[in-house]
Amino acid sequence: MSAPPQVFQLAQVPLSCHSFNASNDRLVVSLSSNDAVIYESQDGEWKPQETLAEHDKTITSIDWGRLTNRIVTCSQDRNAYVWTEVPDPTSPRRLVWKPTLVLLRINRAATYVRWSPKEDKFAVASGDRAIAICSFDSENDWWVSKLLKKPIRSTVLSVDWHPNNVLLAAGSADNKARVLSAYIKDVDKRPTPTVWGDKLPFNTVCGEYGNPTGGWVHSVGFSPSGDVLAFASHDSSITYDIHVRTSSLPFVTLTWTSEEGLIAAGHDCQPTLFKGSAHNGWKIIASLDDASASGSVGRSSVGRLNNEAFNRFKNADSRGATAQSGGDLFTVHQNTITSVRPYTVGADGSVSRVSTSGVDGRLVIWQVSGGVPAVAALTGRIGGMHLR
Amino acid sequence: MSTAFRKIDIDALDEDVLLETELYEPDPRDPHTVLDDAKQKTAQVRSSLSRNDIAGALNVILFEPPYGPNVDDAKSLTLNALLLILNSTKATDISGILRNLDIDQQDTLMKYLYKGMGSQGLADVNGSVLLSWHEKLTEIAGIGCIVRVMTDRRTV
């Protein structure tokens, strides 16, 4: 593996989500609280800079628009805010973040939010069996929403925009991933036909996908071209046009790195690279978490059972020993990864670095390109890929 | 704080409630066919076992297992036939047999191992046999296999 991952311990509490700005020198995270915190990069470290306090329940998702430098947050309080950076009225040289209310019209928690590619709309998923598609109403200076309701039967856990700014993929707790049209008349031009269809009025259902072993759909993602949809569900599988079941714990988040590759992460505490295509099928290539990097601790194929805590009890049982080691996992992340996002995106849309945030309070930046070496050495590890 | 509200059946107040049966594809076969299938498979399993063909017996019983409502007889027949196979396998042969199963068969077998563990009192249930199969299957198919037993609504 090329460069080692950069690890930042931002907090001692779970990071439920994170998002970088366009130049990657600022970062906004939710520390599982009502506030979002903006961090600034200073001498290779992340320093808290400003707190966005407006929500009165836990923030569930954040997205920092890279084109427009606007932050959108959504929360269990059923609200979303769009934050813009404006000059402070008292000292005009300082910039402050000002919230604008969004009229979501949902009566359950908002679970997930993402700007559309052009950043003139955003989608808010919710526990109300609906997705709010929000656009700006300049007359009233607020964001208005239109609800996608049919045929969603349960909480929507994630969404992802198609590059054409119109289609939206949604993963839901009713075990289905769907592709829907989020066409807004005043915002969008008529989209050109795609593999998903050519006539796309609002709420057109272009596809509905499940898989036989079921499970909540935690995460959805369009490939860079928008032609392929992948989703991760709670049965430890990733589904493209085919259903790839893995031996690990379930993935909860994924991001495409190219037309033939994606990275998924979740309860297994390590980002995993999948590669493939419609013709050749899909398979696990490697974990980005390089096993050989830190020490050589015996690894068992029964993955997570073989952590230090387990071994400590085992030693105490078999040898009466009281080992003095910590209960650390052998992965970089010490707990579930909550979010994986592209960090460095090339001109052709390929992703060379990704960032992850975890329940362990860590933010990690991983190298992807050059991350496909030594495949032969890795294949032996796949069965026991959970942990070192 | 009062917690009584947690006991309210909110689904009863919801006209568009999501039903358990909508979460999986129903078995296209009708219950009688399923029962006949199960009887036939049981007979095949017995004849395979008499020829000491464990792998063949497993292949038969793990193919299209009964699931869903109204097929309880077929389910218990299948479970019994499967337990018979598990009990008549030498411990040293287990890993080799498991390695030759495909991922669907592994997932299905794991379902039956858990069902067996949950059916105490059945004459054929032998906890230590089930646990040794479980250990070997987890080594080969991983934790993902166990996770799928929990998420799959097509319970056997």
XYZ file of C-alpha atoms in Angstrom:
544
model
C 0.000 0.000 0.000
C 1.279 3.482 -0.745
C 0.854 6.298 1.778
C -0.379 5.263 5.208
C -3.773 6.593 6.259
C -3.855 9.924 8.083
C -5.642 9.508 11.390
C -7.181 12.374 13.365
C -8.783 11.816 16.746
C -11.306 14.670 16.576
C -13.262 13.753 19.671
C -13.950 11.072 22.230
C -17.567 10.790 21.110
C -18.988 9.228 17.948
C -18.763 11.237 14.719
C -22.118 10.602 13.112
C -21.206 12.304 9.849
C -18.629 14.568 8.272
C -18.157 16.709 5.192
C -15.208 18.652 3.763
C -15.304 21.972 1.945
C -14.106 22.356 -1.628
C -10.453 22.967 -0.765
C -10.361 20.305 1.969
C -8.994 22.811 4.497
C -12.183 22.974 6.497
C -14.429 20.230 7.723
C -17.812 20.080 9.384
C -18.752 17.188 11.667
C -21.544 16.276 13.998
C -20.304 14.958 17.344
C -23.575 13.099 17.961
C -25.037 16.256 19.449
C -27.362 19.114 18.501
C -24.474 21.168 17.151
C -22.334 20.878 14.063
C -18.701 21.875 14.514
C -16.505 23.387 11.810
C -12.837 22.422 12.070
C -10.015 24.200 10.336
C -6.751 22.634 9.280
C -3.813 24.272 11.060
C -0.308 22.836 10.761
C -1.569 19.374 9.993
C -4.104 19.326 12.800
C -7.812 19.988 12.915
C -8.823 22.802 15.291
C -12.469 23.584 16.164
C -13.317 26.940 14.649
C -17.025 27.528 14.865
C -20.148 25.835 16.164
C -23.376 25.792 14.182
C -26.056 25.760 16.874
C -29.666 25.900 15.785
C -31.033 22.357 15.907
C -32.611 21.183 19.132
C -32.114 17.456 18.587
C -29.232 15.310 17.388
C -27.896 16.166 13.937
C -28.117 13.154 11.658
C -26.445 14.306 8.463
C -24.409 17.157 7.015
C -23.333 18.099 3.518
C -20.974 20.927 2.556
C -21.698 22.115 -0.989
C -18.389 22.279 -2.807
C -19.579 24.634 -5.555
C -21.561 27.107 -3.498
C -19.821 26.855 -0.093
C -23.139 26.282 1.662
C -23.640 23.756 4.439
C -26.904 21.898 4.878
C -27.646 20.100 8.143
C -30.604 17.958 9.119
C -31.648 16.585 12.457
C -33.976 14.425 14.479
C -35.861 17.644 15.298
C -37.469 17.284 11.794
C -35.748 20.396 10.511
C -32.992 21.211 8.094
C -30.964 24.417 7.853
C -28.895 25.816 5.042
C -25.894 27.720 6.370
C -24.237 30.459 4.355
C -21.041 32.306 5.211
C -21.759 36.051 5.421
C -19.891 39.089 6.843
C -20.545 39.591 10.530
C -22.823 42.682 10.901
C -20.816 43.925 13.913
C -17.340 43.483 12.430
C -17.606 43.194 8.656
C -14.170 41.625 8.196
C -15.192 38.512 10.074
C -17.317 35.903 8.387
C -20.052 34.105 10.267
C -22.391 31.255 9.334
C -26.041 32.256 9.021
C -28.811 29.625 9.020
C -31.812 29.679 6.684
C -34.822 27.619 7.618
C -36.083 24.897 5.316
C -39.787 24.081 5.216
C -39.506 20.316 5.255
C -43.103 19.398 6.137
C -42.157 16.015 7.595
C -43.328 14.784 10.988
C -40.556 12.301 11.756
C -36.805 12.676 12.113
C -34.758 13.738 9.112
C -32.127 11.068 8.555
C -29.909 12.043 5.658
C -29.211 15.043 3.442
C -27.282 15.584 0.214
C -26.868 18.505 -2.197
C -27.657 17.741 -5.814
C -24.630 17.873 -8.171
C -25.456 21.442 -9.257
C -26.260 22.393 -5.660
C -29.475 24.168 -6.617
C -31.513 21.503 -4.778
C -30.994 19.087 -1.945
C -32.751 15.941 -0.805
C -33.638 15.213 2.816
C -34.496 11.621 3.697
C -36.715 11.015 6.680
C -38.471 8.564 8.957
C -41.738 9.857 7.554
C -41.563 7.462 4.551
C -40.757 10.447 2.441
C -37.913 12.322 0.856
C -38.133 16.105 0.769
C -36.675 17.652 -2.373
C -35.841 21.236 -1.470
C -35.276 24.218 -3.723
C -34.832 27.910 -2.987
C -37.774 30.283 -3.075
C -36.184 33.716 -3.475
C -39.455 35.610 -2.954
C -39.747 34.457 0.634
C -36.030 33.867 1.218
C -36.448 30.304 2.368
C -36.158 26.758 1.059
C -39.361 25.005 0.077
C -39.806 21.269 -0.326
C -41.720 18.846 -2.461
C -42.207 15.367 -1.031
C -41.401 12.092 -2.741
C -43.727 9.622 -1.016
C -44.676 6.767 -3.274
C -43.861 3.884 -3.110
C -41.706 4.273 0.014
C -42.932 2.044 2.840
C -40.519 2.784 5.653
C -37.766 5.096 6.877
C -35.406 6.292 4.163
C -31.843 5.812 5.388
C -29.797 7.302 2.562
C -30.002 9.029 -0.796
C -27.635 9.658 -3.670
C -27.989 12.000 -6.645
C -27.533 10.971 -10.245
C -25.041 13.249 -12.048
C -27.904 14.628 -14.182
C -29.251 16.528 -11.135
C -32.706 14.976 -11.599
C -32.652 11.322 -10.597
C -32.288 10.292 -6.995
C -31.508 6.896 -5.493
C -32.928 6.091 -2.069
C -32.224 3.234 0.314
C -34.910 2.391 2.803
C -35.676 0.258 5.869
C -38.332 -1.589 3.850
C -35.392 -3.532 2.320
C -35.605 -1.756 -1.026
C -33.397 0.595 -2.991
C -35.219 2.811 -5.456
C -34.440 5.215 -8.248
C -36.887 8.123 -8.347
C -37.219 11.310 -10.306
C -36.739 14.504 -8.305
C -37.454 16.818 -11.223
C -38.427 20.336 -10.113
C -39.985 22.391 -12.887
C -38.586 25.806 -11.983
C -35.079 24.545 -11.300
C -34.309 21.796 -13.768
C -34.089 21.716 -17.501
C -35.566 18.697 -19.204
C -32.979 15.955 -18.664
C -31.520 13.987 -21.533
C -32.554 10.299 -21.602
C -30.528 7.929 -19.444
C -30.561 4.192 -18.856
C -33.156 4.904 -16.180
C -35.711 6.345 -18.606
C -36.473 9.396 -20.745
C -39.741 10.850 -19.441
C -39.157 11.864 -15.857
C -41.874 13.942 -14.179
C -41.580 14.321 -10.382
C -41.888 11.046 -8.439
C -41.479 8.749 -11.456
C -40.299 5.399 -10.111
C -37.513 4.289 -12.431
C -36.537 1.181 -10.544
C -37.069 -0.743 -7.355
C -34.497 -3.263 -6.192
C -34.165 -5.665 -3.312
C -32.265 -8.800 -2.633
C -33.413 -12.191 -1.413
C -31.626 -12.207 1.931
C -33.095 -8.817 2.687
C -32.067 -6.364 5.342
C -32.319 -2.607 5.588
C -30.659 -0.749 2.764
C -28.101 1.380 4.586
C -26.455 3.144 1.694
C -26.956 3.733 -2.016
C -24.682 5.129 -4.689
C -24.696 5.854 -8.412
C -21.497 5.156 -10.298
C -19.766 8.291 -11.668
C -21.584 7.893 -15.009
C -24.880 7.329 -13.221
C -25.526 4.135 -15.171
C -24.958 1.656 -12.359
C -26.534 1.654 -8.919
C -25.004 -0.098 -5.930
C -26.454 -0.485 -2.478
C -25.275 -1.899 0.824
C -27.745 -3.724 3.006
C -27.763 -5.187 6.468
C -27.236 -8.743 5.223
C -23.512 -7.924 4.761
C -23.957 -7.594 1.037
C -23.396 -5.080 -1.716
C -25.798 -5.324 -4.627
C -25.024 -4.080 -8.143
C -26.639 -5.900 -11.010
C -25.535 -8.893 -8.963
C -25.694 -9.602 -5.250
C -22.276 -9.868 -3.567
C -22.524 -11.430 -0.145
C -19.498 -11.094 2.103
C -18.249 -12.892 5.163
C -17.907 -9.697 7.164
C -20.242 -7.645 9.299
C -22.664 -5.357 7.400
C -21.560 -2.259 5.530
C -23.411 0.959 6.293
C -21.831 3.406 3.889
C -20.308 3.310 0.414
C -18.813 5.562 -2.206
C -17.795 4.902 -5.804
C -14.176 5.586 -6.714
C -14.440 4.939 -10.451
C -16.760 3.251 -12.898
C -15.343 -0.117 -11.813
C -14.618 0.398 -8.148
C -16.260 1.305 -4.904
C -15.383 1.467 -1.248
C -17.758 0.248 1.425
C -17.337 0.491 5.179
C -19.367 -0.118 8.290
C -19.558 -2.408 11.269
C -16.403 -4.198 10.204
C -14.395 -1.053 11.081
C -12.349 -1.039 7.882
C -12.996 0.378 4.393
C -13.124 -2.359 1.808
C -12.440 -1.955 -1.902
C -14.737 -3.737 -4.368
C -13.987 -3.918 -8.063
C -15.797 -5.304 -11.033
C -18.141 -4.598 -13.900
C -21.367 -5.845 -15.361
C -19.447 -8.345 -17.501
C -16.924 -9.683 -15.040
C -18.938 -9.621 -11.836
C -17.909 -7.897 -8.650
C -15.660 -8.968 -5.846
C -13.729 -7.768 -2.825
C -10.227 -6.710 -3.776
C -8.724 -5.501 -0.544
C -9.186 -3.730 2.705
C -7.692 -0.240 2.714
C -6.637 -1.008 6.256
C -3.247 -2.546 5.602
C -2.741 -5.569 7.795
C 1.023 -5.519 7.780
C 1.356 -1.933 8.956
C 1.274 -2.334 12.701
C 2.626 -5.367 14.430
C 1.956 -8.992 13.757
C -0.852 -10.217 15.900
C -2.297 -13.604 15.113
C -5.419 -13.380 13.090
C -8.247 -15.841 13.071
C -10.837 -16.284 10.417
C -13.535 -15.738 12.985
C -12.928 -12.045 12.534
C -14.289 -9.866 15.177
C -14.375 -12.561 17.809
C -10.621 -12.494 17.749
C -10.075 -9.081 19.253
C -7.914 -8.431 22.236
C -10.780 -8.392 24.661
C -11.734 -11.866 23.489
C -8.153 -13.062 23.728
C -7.808 -11.647 27.187
C -10.733 -13.711 28.403
C -9.439 -16.712 26.507
C -6.036 -16.382 28.154
C -7.586 -15.885 31.536
C -9.585 -19.011 30.928
C -6.903 -21.279 29.529
C -3.827 -20.077 31.393
C -5.163 -18.148 34.322
C -3.269 -15.224 32.811
C -4.363 -11.636 33.267
C -3.025 -9.962 30.159
C -2.321 -6.279 30.489
C -3.001 -5.222 26.921
C -5.744 -2.820 25.952
C -9.004 -3.879 24.319
C -8.027 -2.378 20.991
C -9.121 -3.711 17.639
C -6.381 -4.288 15.115
C -7.925 -1.866 12.650
C -7.322 1.876 12.349
C -10.912 2.636 13.247
C -11.763 1.276 16.655
C -15.495 1.127 16.054
C -18.113 1.225 13.319
C -17.407 3.545 10.394
C -20.399 5.838 9.987
C -19.541 7.549 6.740
C -17.128 7.206 3.829
C -16.868 10.068 1.355
C -14.685 11.037 -1.592
C -11.804 13.287 -0.504
C -9.681 13.855 -3.597
C -11.569 13.685 -6.871
C -9.690 13.801 -10.180
C -10.832 15.691 -13.252
C -12.197 12.457 -14.728
C -14.309 11.835 -11.641
C -12.058 9.118 -10.253
C -11.430 9.231 -6.527
C -7.864 8.824 -5.305
C -8.459 9.442 -1.605
C -11.482 8.927 0.645
C -12.271 10.076 4.163
C -14.065 8.080 6.840
C -15.548 9.025 10.193
C -16.331 6.568 12.928
C -18.081 5.912 16.197
C -14.593 5.956 17.744
C -14.379 9.736 17.156
C -11.701 9.323 14.499
C -11.494 10.880 11.076
C -9.227 9.015 8.673
C -8.050 9.889 5.171
C -7.152 6.862 3.061
C -5.220 6.478 -0.147
C -7.156 4.620 -2.835
C -5.037 4.905 -5.958
C -2.174 2.500 -5.698
C -4.428 0.789 -3.233
C -4.837 -2.190 -5.517
C -1.394 -3.697 -5.146
C -0.444 -7.118 -3.931
C -3.800 -8.603 -4.698
C -2.359 -12.070 -4.385
C -1.189 -11.380 -0.863
C -4.587 -10.106 0.047
C -6.789 -12.834 -1.264
C -5.681 -15.114 1.545
C -6.934 -12.537 3.987
C -10.397 -12.094 2.648
C -11.874 -14.904 4.682
C -10.473 -13.344 7.806
C -10.731 -9.785 6.699
C -12.533 -8.517 9.734
C -9.514 -8.010 11.881
C -5.887 -8.588 12.134
C -40.891 9.857 32.829
C -43.748 7.589 31.962
C -42.874 4.855 29.487
C -46.406 3.582 28.970
C -46.532 5.220 25.543
C -43.926 2.753 24.322
C -46.487 -0.039 24.591
C -48.978 1.628 22.253
C -49.404 -0.386 19.075
C -48.854 2.449 16.648
C -49.261 0.095 13.681
C -52.937 -0.280 14.580
C -53.367 3.454 14.010
C -51.624 3.365 10.659
C -53.609 2.384 7.611
C -50.545 2.026 5.418
C -48.626 -0.312 7.697
C -45.799 -2.388 6.269
C -46.534 -6.076 6.785
C -43.983 -8.776 7.485
C -45.068 -10.655 4.361
C -44.266 -7.681 2.132
C -40.605 -7.890 3.054
C -39.856 -11.054 1.091
C -40.888 -12.815 -2.082
C -43.504 -15.456 -1.245
C -42.768 -19.064 -2.131
C -44.346 -19.654 -5.566
C -45.138 -23.308 -4.729
C -48.405 -24.117 -2.966
C -48.262 -25.704 0.532
C -49.191 -29.217 -0.703
C -46.412 -29.329 -3.245
C -43.998 -28.084 -0.608
C -45.047 -30.854 1.767
C -44.733 -33.516 -0.952
C -41.303 -32.148 -1.824
C -40.232 -32.327 1.783
C -41.386 -35.953 2.104
C -39.610 -36.898 -1.075
C -36.414 -35.177 0.043
C -36.541 -36.911 3.404
C -36.680 -40.274 1.641
C -33.777 -39.268 -0.618
C -31.758 -38.157 2.396
C -32.295 -41.541 4.077
C -31.178 -43.451 1.027
C -28.118 -41.171 0.597
C -27.210 -41.674 4.226
C -27.486 -45.421 3.902
C -24.877 -45.139 1.145
C -22.849 -42.885 3.466
C -23.184 -39.992 0.967
C -23.342 -37.017 3.356
C -22.591 -34.362 0.735
C -25.314 -35.695 -1.546
C -27.835 -35.712 1.289
C -26.989 -32.110 2.196
C -27.326 -31.023 -1.433
C -30.820 -32.479 -1.546
C -32.077 -31.005 1.696
C -30.561 -27.521 1.260
C -32.169 -27.056 -2.164
C -35.258 -24.802 -2.100
C -36.090 -25.247 1.573
C -39.670 -24.516 2.696
C -40.243 -21.029 4.089
C -43.104 -18.660 4.829
C -46.495 -19.337 6.412
C -48.673 -22.500 6.180
C -45.865 -25.001 5.625
C -45.076 -25.956 9.230
C -45.202 -29.703 8.546
C -42.769 -29.440 5.665
C -40.499 -27.259 7.798
C -40.313 -29.761 10.636
C -39.789 -32.698 8.249
C -36.901 -30.841 6.647
C -35.399 -29.915 10.005
C -35.531 -33.537 11.150
C -33.926 -34.810 7.970
C -31.202 -32.209 8.311
C -30.532 -33.055 11.946
C -30.233 -36.690 10.887
C -27.512 -35.704 8.426
C -25.667 -33.584 10.960
C -25.759 -36.324 13.579
C -24.462 -39.001 11.216
C -21.422 -36.986 10.064
C -17.988 -37.657 11.544
C -16.579 -34.500 13.159
C -13.440 -34.702 11.040
C -15.438 -34.652 7.789
C -17.417 -31.492 8.543
C -14.989 -28.882 7.189
C -14.463 -30.705 3.913
C -18.195 -30.996 3.336
C -18.833 -27.342 4.177
C -16.167 -26.149 1.783
C -18.035 -27.741 -1.111
C -21.311 -25.944 -0.387
C -22.122 -22.797 -2.308
C -22.968 -19.566 -0.504
C -26.754 -20.146 -0.714
C -26.394 -23.574 0.832
C -24.131 -22.222 3.562
C -26.648 -19.499 4.421
C -29.486 -22.021 4.486
C -27.531 -24.477 6.611
C -26.799 -21.713 9.119
C -30.537 -21.007 9.353
C -31.166 -24.648 10.250
C -28.344 -24.704 12.797
C -29.992 -21.819 14.637
C -33.419 -23.371 14.239
C -32.042 -26.585 15.697
C -30.580 -24.724 18.660
C -33.967 -23.140 19.209
C -35.816 -26.476 19.109
C -34.719 -27.991 22.402
C -36.724 -31.061 23.310
C -36.671 -32.516 19.822
C -35.199 -36.027 20.041
C -32.603 -35.413 17.348
C -31.245 -32.143 18.708
C -27.756 -32.628 19.998
C -26.278 -29.350 21.206
C -22.645 -30.322 20.857
C -23.117 -31.535 17.280
C -24.861 -28.292 16.330
C -22.153 -26.216 17.972
C -19.330 -28.007 16.196
C -21.068 -27.532 12.810
C -21.674 -23.906 13.737
C -18.033 -23.353 14.614
C -16.787 -24.865 11.364
C -19.370 -23.071 9.248
C -18.499 -19.703 10.820
C -14.827 -20.322 10.070
C -15.613 -20.931 6.415
C -18.560 -18.627 5.682
C -17.741 -15.839 8.142
C -19.896 -13.675 10.335
C -21.769 -12.401 7.289
C -23.460 -15.786 7.116
C -24.825 -15.346 10.664
C -25.917 -11.792 9.901
C -27.912 -13.078 6.933
C -29.740 -15.580 9.140
C -30.923 -12.590 11.157
C -31.907 -10.366 8.225
C -33.455 -12.972 5.941
C -37.226 -12.930 6.370
C -37.598 -16.254 4.604
C -37.382 -18.164 7.859
C -37.137 -21.940 7.573
